[in-house]
Short mmCIF file of C-alpha atoms in Angstrom, two decimals:
data_model
loop_
_atom_site.label_atom_id
_atom_site.label_comp_id
_atom_site.label_asym_id
_atom_site.label_seq_id
_atom_site.Cartn_x
_atom_site.Cartn_y
_atom_site.Cartn_z
CA UNK D 1 -89.44 1.10 -9.29
CA UNK D 2 -89.17 2.66 -12.76
CA UNK D 3 -89.00 6.11 -11.23
CA UNK D 4 -86.00 5.17 -9.07
CA UNK D 5 -84.24 3.74 -12.13
CA UNK D 6 -84.79 7.00 -13.99
CA UNK D 7 -83.53 9.04 -11.05
CA UNK D 8 -80.43 6.85 -10.78
CA UNK D 9 -79.78 7.25 -14.52
CA UNK D 10 -80.12 11.03 -14.23
CA UNK D 11 -77.70 11.11 -11.27
CA UNK D 12 -75.13 9.03 -13.17
CA UNK D 13 -75.51 10.97 -16.43
CA UNK D 14 -72.43 12.94 -17.43
CA UNK D 15 -73.64 16.27 -18.84
CA UNK D 16 -70.16 17.59 -19.64
CA UNK D 17 -68.43 17.25 -22.99
CA UNK D 18 -64.74 16.69 -22.56
CA UNK D 19 -62.29 18.12 -25.06
CA UNK D 20 -58.57 18.00 -25.69
CA UNK D 21 -56.37 19.31 -28.48
CA UNK D 22 -54.03 17.73 -31.00
CA UNK D 23 -50.35 18.31 -30.24
CA UNK D 24 -48.60 16.32 -32.95
CA UNK D 25 -48.94 13.51 -35.49
CA UNK D 26 -46.15 10.97 -35.91
CA UNK D 27 -46.71 8.32 -38.56
CA UNK D 28 -49.93 6.47 -37.66
CA UNK D 29 -50.20 8.11 -34.25
CA UNK D 30 -51.99 11.28 -33.13
CA UNK D 31 -50.90 12.71 -29.79
CA UNK D 32 -53.28 14.98 -27.89
CA UNK D 33 -53.42 16.88 -24.61
CA UNK D 34 -56.64 15.51 -23.06
CA UNK D 35 -59.52 14.72 -22.99
CA UNK D 36 -60.19 12.30 -20.11
CA UNK D 37 -60.52 8.93 -21.86
CA UNK D 38 -59.70 5.29 -21.29
CA UNK D 39 -57.97 2.72 -23.52
CA UNK D 40 -60.33 1.51 -26.26
CA UNK D 41 -62.62 4.57 -26.13
CA UNK D 42 -63.58 6.33 -29.36
CA UNK D 43 -62.80 10.04 -29.73
CA UNK D 44 -63.89 12.48 -32.44
CA UNK D 45 -61.24 14.81 -33.87
CA UNK D 46 -62.78 17.97 -35.35
CA UNK D 47 -61.06 19.07 -38.58
CA UNK D 48 -59.53 22.55 -38.56
CA UNK D 49 -60.64 23.90 -41.96
CA UNK D 50 -63.72 21.86 -42.89
CA UNK D 51 -66.78 22.57 -40.75
CA UNK D 52 -68.70 19.62 -39.28
CA UNK D 53 -66.06 17.16 -40.49
CA UNK D 54 -64.84 14.76 -37.82
CA UNK D 55 -62.36 11.89 -37.83
CA UNK D 56 -63.04 8.91 -35.57
CA UNK D 57 -60.03 7.71 -33.60
CA UNK D 58 -59.41 5.21 -30.81
CA UNK D 59 -57.34 5.64 -27.65
CA UNK D 60 -54.51 3.10 -27.95
CA UNK D 61 -52.05 4.33 -25.32
CA UNK D 62 -50.69 7.10 -23.10
CA UNK D 63 -47.34 8.87 -23.03
CA UNK D 64 -46.45 11.22 -20.14
CA UNK D 65 -50.14 12.02 -19.53
CA UNK D 66 -50.68 12.67 -23.23
CA UNK D 67 -53.23 10.55 -25.08
CA UNK D 68 -52.16 8.48 -28.08
CA UNK D 69 -54.91 8.08 -30.67
CA UNK D 70 -55.08 6.03 -33.84
CA UNK D 71 -57.55 7.13 -36.55
CA UNK D 72 -60.06 4.92 -38.37
CA UNK D 73 -59.58 6.93 -41.58
CA UNK D 74 -57.13 9.26 -43.33
CA UNK D 75 -56.06 12.37 -41.42
CA UNK D 76 -55.37 14.93 -44.16
CA UNK D 77 -57.52 17.70 -42.59
CA UNK D 78 -56.07 17.48 -39.07
CA UNK D 79 -53.49 19.89 -37.70
CA UNK D 80 -52.10 21.15 -34.36
CA UNK D 81 -54.77 22.53 -32.03
CA UNK D 82 -57.70 20.59 -33.52
CA UNK D 83 -60.33 19.74 -30.91
CA UNK D 84 -60.49 16.14 -29.67
CA UNK D 85 -63.87 15.17 -28.19
CA UNK D 86 -64.36 12.08 -26.03
CA UNK D 87 -67.47 9.97 -26.75
CA UNK D 88 -67.03 8.07 -23.46
CA UNK D 89 -67.66 4.65 -25.06
CA UNK D 90 -65.99 1.96 -27.12
CA UNK D 91 -66.83 1.22 -30.76
CA UNK D 92 -70.40 0.00 -31.32
CA UNK D 93 -72.01 -1.21 -34.55
CA UNK D 94 -75.60 -1.59 -35.75
CA UNK D 95 -76.64 -5.21 -36.17
CA UNK D 96 -79.85 -7.16 -36.79
CA UNK D 97 -81.55 -9.64 -39.12
CA UNK D 98 -82.10 -6.96 -41.76
CA UNK D 99 -78.33 -6.74 -42.19
CA UNK D 100 -78.32 -10.17 -43.93
CA UNK D 101 -77.38 -9.75 -47.60
CA UNK D 102 -75.49 -6.48 -46.95
CA UNK D 103 -71.82 -5.55 -47.39
CA UNK D 104 -70.47 -3.30 -44.61
CA UNK D 105 -67.15 -1.77 -43.55
CA UNK D 106 -65.28 -2.21 -40.26
CA UNK D 107 -67.48 0.39 -38.53
CA UNK D 108 -70.66 -1.42 -39.60
CA UNK D 109 -71.55 1.23 -42.22
CA UNK D 110 -72.92 0.17 -45.61
CA UNK D 111 -70.08 -0.03 -48.15
CA UNK D 112 -72.22 1.27 -51.05
CA UNK D 113 -73.06 4.46 -49.07
CA UNK D 114 -76.72 3.41 -48.81
CA UNK D 115 -78.55 3.87 -45.51
CA UNK D 116 -78.63 0.87 -43.21
CA UNK D 117 -82.06 -0.74 -42.71
CA UNK D 118 -84.16 0.39 -39.74
CA UNK D 119 -84.69 -1.76 -36.65
CA UNK D 120 -81.01 -2.58 -36.00
CA UNK D 121 -79.61 -2.63 -32.46
CA UNK D 122 -76.33 -1.30 -31.08
CA UNK D 123 -73.72 -3.94 -30.27
CA UNK D 124 -70.18 -3.56 -28.87
CA UNK D 125 -67.44 -4.95 -31.11
CA UNK D 126 -65.25 -5.95 -28.14
CA UNK D 127 -66.79 -8.88 -26.26
CA UNK D 128 -65.40 -11.45 -23.85
CA UNK D 129 -65.14 -15.12 -24.93
CA UNK D 130 -67.79 -17.42 -23.38
CA UNK D 131 -67.00 -19.06 -20.04
CA UNK D 132 -65.23 -22.40 -20.77
CA UNK D 133 -67.71 -24.24 -18.52
CA UNK D 134 -70.65 -22.70 -20.40
CA UNK D 135 -69.47 -24.15 -23.72
CA UNK D 136 -71.29 -27.38 -24.66
CA UNK D 137 -69.00 -30.01 -26.24
CA UNK D 138 -68.98 -30.33 -30.04
CA UNK D 139 -71.02 -33.46 -30.78
CA UNK D 140 -72.70 -32.89 -34.15
CA UNK D 141 -71.20 -32.59 -37.66
CA UNK D 142 -71.95 -29.63 -39.92
CA UNK D 143 -72.15 -29.96 -43.70
CA UNK D 144 -69.40 -27.98 -45.41
CA UNK D 145 -70.33 -29.11 -48.92
CA UNK D 146 -66.75 -30.02 -49.94
CA UNK D 147 -66.29 -33.79 -50.39
CA UNK D 148 -62.68 -33.93 -49.16
CA UNK D 149 -63.62 -32.10 -45.94
CA UNK D 150 -66.98 -33.72 -45.16
CA UNK D 151 -65.64 -37.27 -45.59
CA UNK D 152 -62.02 -37.15 -44.38
CA UNK D 153 -61.84 -33.98 -42.23
CA UNK D 154 -65.39 -33.76 -40.87
CA UNK D 155 -66.14 -30.43 -39.16
CA UNK D 156 -68.38 -30.13 -36.07
CA UNK D 157 -70.85 -27.36 -35.24
CA UNK D 158 -68.84 -24.80 -33.27
CA UNK D 159 -65.42 -26.00 -34.42
CA UNK D 160 -62.70 -23.50 -35.34
CA UNK D 161 -60.54 -24.39 -38.34
CA UNK D 162 -57.46 -22.78 -39.88
CA UNK D 163 -57.00 -22.91 -43.67
CA UNK D 164 -53.24 -22.63 -44.24
CA UNK D 165 -51.88 -21.72 -47.68
CA UNK D 166 -49.54 -19.51 -49.64
CA UNK D 167 -50.93 -16.87 -51.98
CA UNK D 168 -52.89 -18.00 -55.04
CA UNK D 169 -53.56 -21.61 -53.97
CA UNK D 170 -57.37 -21.22 -53.72
CA UNK D 171 -58.24 -20.04 -50.20
CA UNK D 172 -60.88 -17.52 -51.29
CA UNK D 173 -62.46 -19.99 -53.73
CA UNK D 174 -62.67 -22.64 -50.99
CA UNK D 175 -64.30 -20.10 -48.62
CA UNK D 176 -66.85 -19.28 -51.35
CA UNK D 177 -67.69 -23.00 -51.73
CA UNK D 178 -68.15 -23.38 -47.96
CA UNK D 179 -70.36 -20.25 -47.79
CA UNK D 180 -72.63 -21.49 -50.61
CA UNK D 181 -72.81 -25.19 -49.68
CA UNK D 182 -72.75 -25.18 -45.88
CA UNK D 183 -75.80 -26.18 -43.84
CA UNK D 184 -75.31 -23.22 -41.44
CA UNK D 185 -78.16 -20.69 -41.07
CA UNK D 186 -76.03 -17.62 -41.80
CA UNK D 187 -72.52 -16.74 -43.00
CA UNK D 188 -70.50 -13.80 -41.71
CA UNK D 189 -67.59 -13.22 -44.09
CA UNK D 190 -64.67 -10.94 -43.16
CA UNK D 191 -62.40 -9.84 -46.02
CA UNK D 192 -59.43 -8.29 -44.20
CA UNK D 193 -56.54 -6.67 -46.06
CA UNK D 194 -57.83 -7.82 -49.46
CA UNK D 195 -57.00 -6.04 -52.70
CA UNK D 196 -59.82 -3.70 -53.72
CA UNK D 197 -60.54 -5.55 -56.99
CA UNK D 198 -60.85 -8.89 -55.16
CA UNK D 199 -63.78 -7.76 -52.99
CA UNK D 200 -66.34 -7.46 -55.79
CA UNK D 201 -64.84 -10.52 -57.51
CA UNK D 202 -65.35 -12.60 -54.37
CA UNK D 203 -68.92 -11.36 -53.81
CA UNK D 204 -70.06 -11.83 -57.42
CA UNK D 205 -68.07 -14.93 -58.49
CA UNK D 206 -67.05 -16.97 -55.44
CA UNK D 207 -70.03 -16.15 -53.19
CA UNK D 208 -72.68 -15.55 -55.85
CA UNK D 209 -76.24 -14.31 -55.46
CA UNK D 210 -77.39 -17.43 -53.60
CA UNK D 211 -74.51 -17.21 -51.12
CA UNK D 212 -75.02 -13.48 -50.47
CA UNK D 213 -78.70 -14.05 -49.57
CA UNK D 214 -77.65 -15.76 -46.33
CA UNK D 215 -74.44 -13.79 -45.70
CA UNK D 216 -73.16 -10.56 -44.19
CA UNK D 217 -69.83 -9.41 -45.66
CA UNK D 218 -67.44 -7.18 -43.66
CA UNK D 219 -64.73 -5.53 -45.77
CA UNK D 220 -61.49 -3.79 -44.77
CA UNK D 221 -59.21 -3.42 -47.81
CA UNK D 222 -55.40 -3.29 -47.68
CA UNK D 223 -55.28 0.48 -48.31
CA UNK D 224 -57.20 1.28 -45.12
CA UNK D 225 -55.47 2.24 -41.84
CA UNK D 226 -54.23 -0.59 -39.60
CA UNK D 227 -56.94 0.01 -37.00
CA UNK D 228 -59.70 -0.44 -39.60
CA UNK D 229 -58.24 -3.81 -40.59
CA UNK D 230 -58.15 -4.94 -36.96
CA UNK D 231 -61.67 -3.66 -36.32
CA UNK D 232 -62.93 -5.53 -39.40
CA UNK D 233 -62.09 -8.81 -37.66
CA UNK D 234 -63.69 -7.67 -34.38
CA UNK D 235 -66.82 -6.38 -36.14
CA UNK D 236 -67.33 -9.66 -38.05
CA UNK D 237 -66.84 -11.65 -34.83
CA UNK D 238 -69.32 -9.39 -32.98
CA UNK D 239 -71.96 -9.85 -35.72
CA UNK D 240 -71.44 -13.64 -35.47
CA UNK D 241 -71.87 -13.49 -31.68
CA UNK D 242 -75.09 -11.49 -32.02
CA UNK D 243 -76.65 -14.16 -34.25
CA UNK D 244 -75.26 -17.00 -32.12
CA UNK D 245 -76.96 -15.47 -29.07
CA UNK D 246 -80.26 -15.55 -31.02
CA UNK D 247 -79.82 -19.32 -31.44
CA UNK D 248 -78.52 -19.42 -35.02
CA UNK D 249 -75.88 -21.81 -36.38
CA UNK D 250 -73.37 -19.30 -37.75
CA UNK D 251 -70.39 -19.72 -40.10
CA UNK D 252 -67.64 -17.12 -39.64
CA UNK D 253 -65.22 -17.07 -42.59
CA UNK D 254 -62.23 -14.75 -42.15
CA UNK D 255 -59.72 -14.09 -44.92
CA UNK D 256 -57.18 -13.65 -43.50
CA UNK D 257 -56.16 -13.73 -39.84
CA UNK D 258 -52.53 -13.13 -40.90
CA UNK D 259 -53.42 -9.66 -42.15
CA UNK D 260 -55.14 -8.92 -38.84
CA UNK D 261 -51.89 -9.88 -37.08
CA UNK D 262 -49.90 -7.65 -39.46
CA UNK D 263 -52.21 -4.72 -38.71
CA UNK D 264 -51.83 -5.37 -34.96
CA UNK D 265 -48.05 -5.35 -35.46
CA UNK D 266 -48.28 -1.91 -37.13
CA UNK D 267 -50.28 -0.57 -34.16
CA UNK D 268 -47.89 -2.17 -31.64
CA UNK D 269 -44.78 -0.73 -33.28
CA UNK D 270 -46.40 2.72 -33.54
CA UNK D 271 -47.21 2.70 -29.80
CA UNK D 272 -43.58 1.81 -28.94
CA UNK D 273 -43.77 -1.94 -28.35
CA UNK D 274 -40.53 -3.87 -28.94
CA UNK D 275 -40.50 -6.12 -32.02
CA UNK D 276 -39.98 -9.81 -31.16
CA UNK D 277 -40.34 -12.89 -33.41
CA UNK D 278 -40.06 -11.81 -37.08
CA UNK D 279 -40.90 -8.24 -36.07
CA UNK D 280 -44.25 -9.15 -34.47
CA UNK D 281 -44.92 -7.33 -31.20
CA UNK D 282 -46.05 -9.06 -27.96
CA UNK D 283 -49.58 -7.59 -28.33
CA UNK D 284 -50.09 -9.67 -31.52
CA UNK D 285 -49.67 -12.94 -29.63
CA UNK D 286 -51.92 -11.65 -26.82
CA UNK D 287 -54.66 -10.43 -29.20
CA UNK D 288 -54.95 -13.59 -31.34
CA UNK D 289 -56.30 -15.93 -28.60
CA UNK D 290 -58.74 -13.22 -27.43
CA UNK D 291 -60.14 -12.91 -30.95
CA UNK D 292 -60.17 -16.61 -31.89
CA UNK D 293 -61.59 -17.83 -28.57
CA UNK D 294 -64.72 -15.68 -29.03
CA UNK D 295 -66.05 -18.15 -31.62
CA UNK D 296 -67.17 -21.74 -30.99
CA UNK D 297 -70.09 -23.16 -29.04
CA UNK D 298 -72.22 -21.41 -26.44
CA UNK D 299 -75.39 -22.31 -24.53
CA UNK D 300 -77.57 -20.64 -27.21
CA UNK D 301 -75.97 -21.39 -30.60
CA UNK D 302 -72.71 -22.06 -32.41
CA UNK D 303 -70.13 -20.20 -34.49
CA UNK D 304 -68.23 -22.55 -36.78
CA UNK D 305 -65.19 -20.51 -37.79
CA UNK D 306 -62.85 -20.84 -40.77
CA UNK D 307 -59.76 -18.63 -40.59
CA UNK D 308 -57.38 -18.47 -43.53
CA UNK D 309 -53.70 -18.15 -42.66
CA UNK D 310 -51.37 -16.76 -45.32
CA UNK D 311 -48.05 -18.57 -44.96
CA UNK D 312 -45.05 -16.69 -46.39
CA UNK D 313 -43.10 -18.84 -48.84
CA UNK D 314 -45.33 -21.81 -47.92
CA UNK D 315 -43.55 -21.99 -44.53
CA UNK D 316 -46.06 -23.67 -42.21
CA UNK D 317 -43.92 -22.94 -39.13
CA UNK D 318 -43.76 -19.15 -39.36
CA UNK D 319 -44.85 -17.40 -36.09
CA UNK D 320 -48.49 -16.54 -36.90
CA UNK D 321 -49.21 -19.93 -38.50
CA UNK D 322 -47.67 -21.68 -35.50
CA UNK D 323 -49.63 -19.61 -32.97
CA UNK D 324 -52.98 -19.95 -34.78
CA UNK D 325 -52.53 -23.71 -35.25
CA UNK D 326 -52.03 -24.06 -31.49
CA UNK D 327 -55.27 -22.18 -30.70
CA UNK D 328 -57.67 -23.71 -33.23
CA UNK D 329 -59.41 -27.12 -33.33
CA UNK D 330 -57.89 -28.28 -36.59
CA UNK D 331 -56.16 -27.16 -39.76
CA UNK D 332 -56.54 -27.70 -43.50
CA UNK D 333 -53.32 -27.32 -45.49
CA UNK D 334 -53.68 -26.20 -49.12
CA UNK D 335 -50.73 -27.56 -51.09
CA UNK D 336 -49.27 -25.59 -54.00
CA UNK D 337 -47.93 -28.86 -55.48
CA UNK D 338 -51.49 -30.27 -55.70
CA UNK D 339 -52.80 -27.01 -57.18
CA UNK D 340 -50.11 -27.15 -59.86
CA UNK D 341 -51.26 -30.70 -60.73
CA UNK D 342 -54.78 -29.37 -61.27
CA UNK D 343 -56.36 -30.91 -58.16
CA UNK D 344 -58.96 -28.63 -56.66
CA UNK D 345 -59.59 -28.06 -53.83
CA UNK D 346 -55.83 -28.49 -53.26
CA UNK D 347 -56.22 -29.86 -49.69
CA UNK D 348 -53.32 -32.03 -48.56
CA UNK D 349 -55.34 -34.61 -46.60
CA UNK D 350 -52.31 -36.21 -44.93
CA UNK D 351 -51.06 -32.87 -43.53
CA UNK D 352 -54.56 -31.74 -42.45
CA UNK D 353 -56.50 -32.68 -39.33
CA UNK D 354 -59.89 -32.11 -37.71
CA UNK D 355 -59.39 -32.52 -33.97
CA UNK D 356 -63.04 -33.27 -33.19
CA UNK D 357 -63.79 -35.64 -36.09
CA UNK D 358 -63.57 -38.83 -33.98
CA UNK D 359 -66.14 -37.43 -31.51
CA UNK D 360 -68.78 -36.54 -34.12
CA UNK D 361 -68.76 -39.36 -36.71
CA UNK D 362 -70.01 -42.96 -36.46
CA UNK D 363 -67.70 -45.99 -36.43
CA UNK D 364 -68.28 -46.92 -40.10
CA UNK D 365 -67.42 -43.41 -41.30
CA UNK D 366 -64.33 -43.30 -39.08
CA UNK D 367 -63.04 -46.67 -40.32
CA UNK D 368 -63.61 -45.74 -43.98
CA UNK D 369 -61.77 -42.40 -43.54
CA UNK D 370 -58.82 -44.13 -41.80
CA UNK D 371 -58.65 -46.77 -44.55
CA UNK D 372 -58.58 -44.10 -47.27
CA UNK D 373 -55.92 -42.12 -45.37
CA UNK D 374 -53.72 -45.21 -44.96
CA UNK D 375 -53.94 -45.96 -48.71
CA UNK D 376 -52.92 -42.37 -49.49
CA UNK D 377 -50.07 -42.48 -46.95
CA UNK D 378 -48.78 -45.80 -48.36
CA UNK D 379 -48.73 -44.36 -51.90
CA UNK D 380 -47.08 -41.12 -50.70
CA UNK D 381 -44.32 -43.01 -48.82
CA UNK D 382 -43.42 -44.99 -51.96
CA UNK D 383 -44.26 -42.38 -54.61
CA UNK D 384 -40.65 -41.82 -55.68
CA UNK D 385 -40.05 -45.54 -56.28
CA UNK D 386 -43.36 -45.83 -58.17
CA UNK D 387 -42.74 -42.79 -60.36
CA UNK D 388 -39.22 -43.79 -61.48
CA UNK D 389 -40.37 -47.37 -62.12
CA UNK D 390 -38.17 -48.94 -59.41
CA UNK D 391 -41.10 -50.66 -57.69
CA UNK D 392 -42.09 -54.07 -59.09
CA UNK D 393 -45.77 -54.99 -58.81
CA UNK D 394 -46.30 -57.95 -56.47
CA UNK D 395 -43.44 -57.07 -54.09
CA UNK D 396 -45.79 -55.64 -51.42
CA UNK D 397 -49.53 -56.28 -51.36
CA UNK D 398 -50.33 -53.02 -49.53
CA UNK D 399 -48.39 -50.91 -52.05
CA UNK D 400 -50.12 -52.76 -54.93
CA UNK D 401 -53.47 -51.90 -53.35
CA UNK D 402 -52.47 -48.23 -52.89
CA UNK D 403 -51.39 -48.00 -56.56
CA UNK D 404 -54.70 -49.53 -57.72
CA UNK D 405 -56.76 -47.12 -55.61
CA UNK D 406 -54.67 -43.97 -56.24
CA UNK D 407 -56.38 -42.68 -59.45
CA UNK D 408 -59.86 -43.35 -57.97
CA UNK D 409 -58.97 -41.47 -54.76
CA UNK D 410 -57.60 -38.50 -56.75
CA UNK D 411 -60.77 -38.41 -58.85
CA UNK D 412 -62.92 -38.56 -55.69
CA UNK D 413 -61.04 -35.68 -54.01
CA UNK D 414 -61.49 -33.34 -56.99
CA UNK D 415 -64.58 -31.13 -56.97
CA UNK D 416 -65.65 -28.42 -59.39
CA UNK D 417 -66.23 -24.99 -57.84
CA UNK D 418 -70.01 -25.01 -58.28
CA UNK D 419 -70.59 -28.71 -57.54
CA UNK D 420 -72.96 -29.19 -54.61
CA UNK D 421 -72.45 -32.41 -52.62
CA UNK D 422 -74.24 -33.10 -49.32
CA UNK D 423 -72.51 -34.55 -46.25
CA UNK D 424 -74.33 -37.89 -46.62
CA UNK D 425 -73.47 -38.11 -50.33
CA UNK D 426 -69.77 -37.47 -49.59
CA UNK D 427 -69.67 -40.32 -47.05
CA UNK D 428 -71.65 -42.64 -49.35
CA UNK D 429 -69.30 -41.96 -52.28
CA UNK D 430 -66.23 -42.62 -50.09
CA UNK D 431 -67.63 -45.95 -48.84
CA UNK D 432 -68.61 -46.96 -52.39
CA UNK D 433 -65.09 -46.13 -53.59
CA UNK D 434 -63.53 -48.37 -50.92
CA UNK D 435 -66.01 -51.24 -51.33
CA UNK D 436 -66.03 -51.27 -55.11
CA UNK D 437 -62.39 -50.36 -55.73
CA UNK D 438 -59.82 -52.58 -57.41
CA UNK D 439 -58.07 -55.17 -55.23
#
């Protein structure tokens, strides 16, 4: 039987190397005559002047039988007539348990130029989402380690959450808290389109040594080509899928999905797609569900995903925010107004929702969370009257109660960056607050 398999493999083996040549470069795009290649395949472009130097590029389109390639790196050494060699396969990365604690780039290579550990296996970055009927329902909470989330916006194992915020409201810090405090087995953190200085800052300050010990960080900084930023998201998702298939409970933390969409827009415009809503091309809205649906539950393990969404001018209805919110299983809104008041994490509880919370918490927890929400909503509805002194105590019993509880609720929702609070402690503190609060 083995012999026949070997013979079949020999018969199917392609012993030819296929080459083409570069015709022109326009902006981000390299156009070549040949080789035979399909969409998504990786090609190697051999530099003209520097021997043994190659540039990896991906086939992203065709134009009158010419191949359109987009490089993974800068193209300063490439000119007309350079050889283009087809590898015959899509992008693969090296992945395995020994990768835990490492920081890699979008191609899965170590970012500090050190050699990757031995014993890693090849894994395709492009995978299909699990069959909907093969996904078990989300029925168990996961500890996030942030009081406001664990008690009022409880997250389930395999849930996908969007963290919506403008710039500088604390998204990265919140992700660092989740990575350190979560009960998941492993974190896969994708830093997409970040400033170069922020990468080391996040790893050393927000994530810390303890967080890095159970994390794999994938980095694609803002100065890198658009394709590298897109592949960073796909690589991080593929690493998460690998560990999920081994039976791990995985956290995928991506900062930010907006920059992935922006990179996809750059690629789309370069390949000749028409710009639609706010300049985003149709491929952006087709690619987002494919990427986001890959996470979640499967028959072997779970990927609990947290995607940050950068909202321009704090507009929660801009196209990417709107699309992502429709795909995910809940959203946390970080409010600049709360951050300015010194409340951290600046999560606006009333504007945030966890769509699976009611399925995964017990009745007591659910009732306590609803009671706390209603007190906050009552205070919010009458906040203007209260603040200008137009409300007279005793007019409405519910408003009186909301005013009495307000400072205690605000104190409860605040949490220092390095405070560690378990899921059970968060719920216990919330119930104690409600039972022992002022009437």
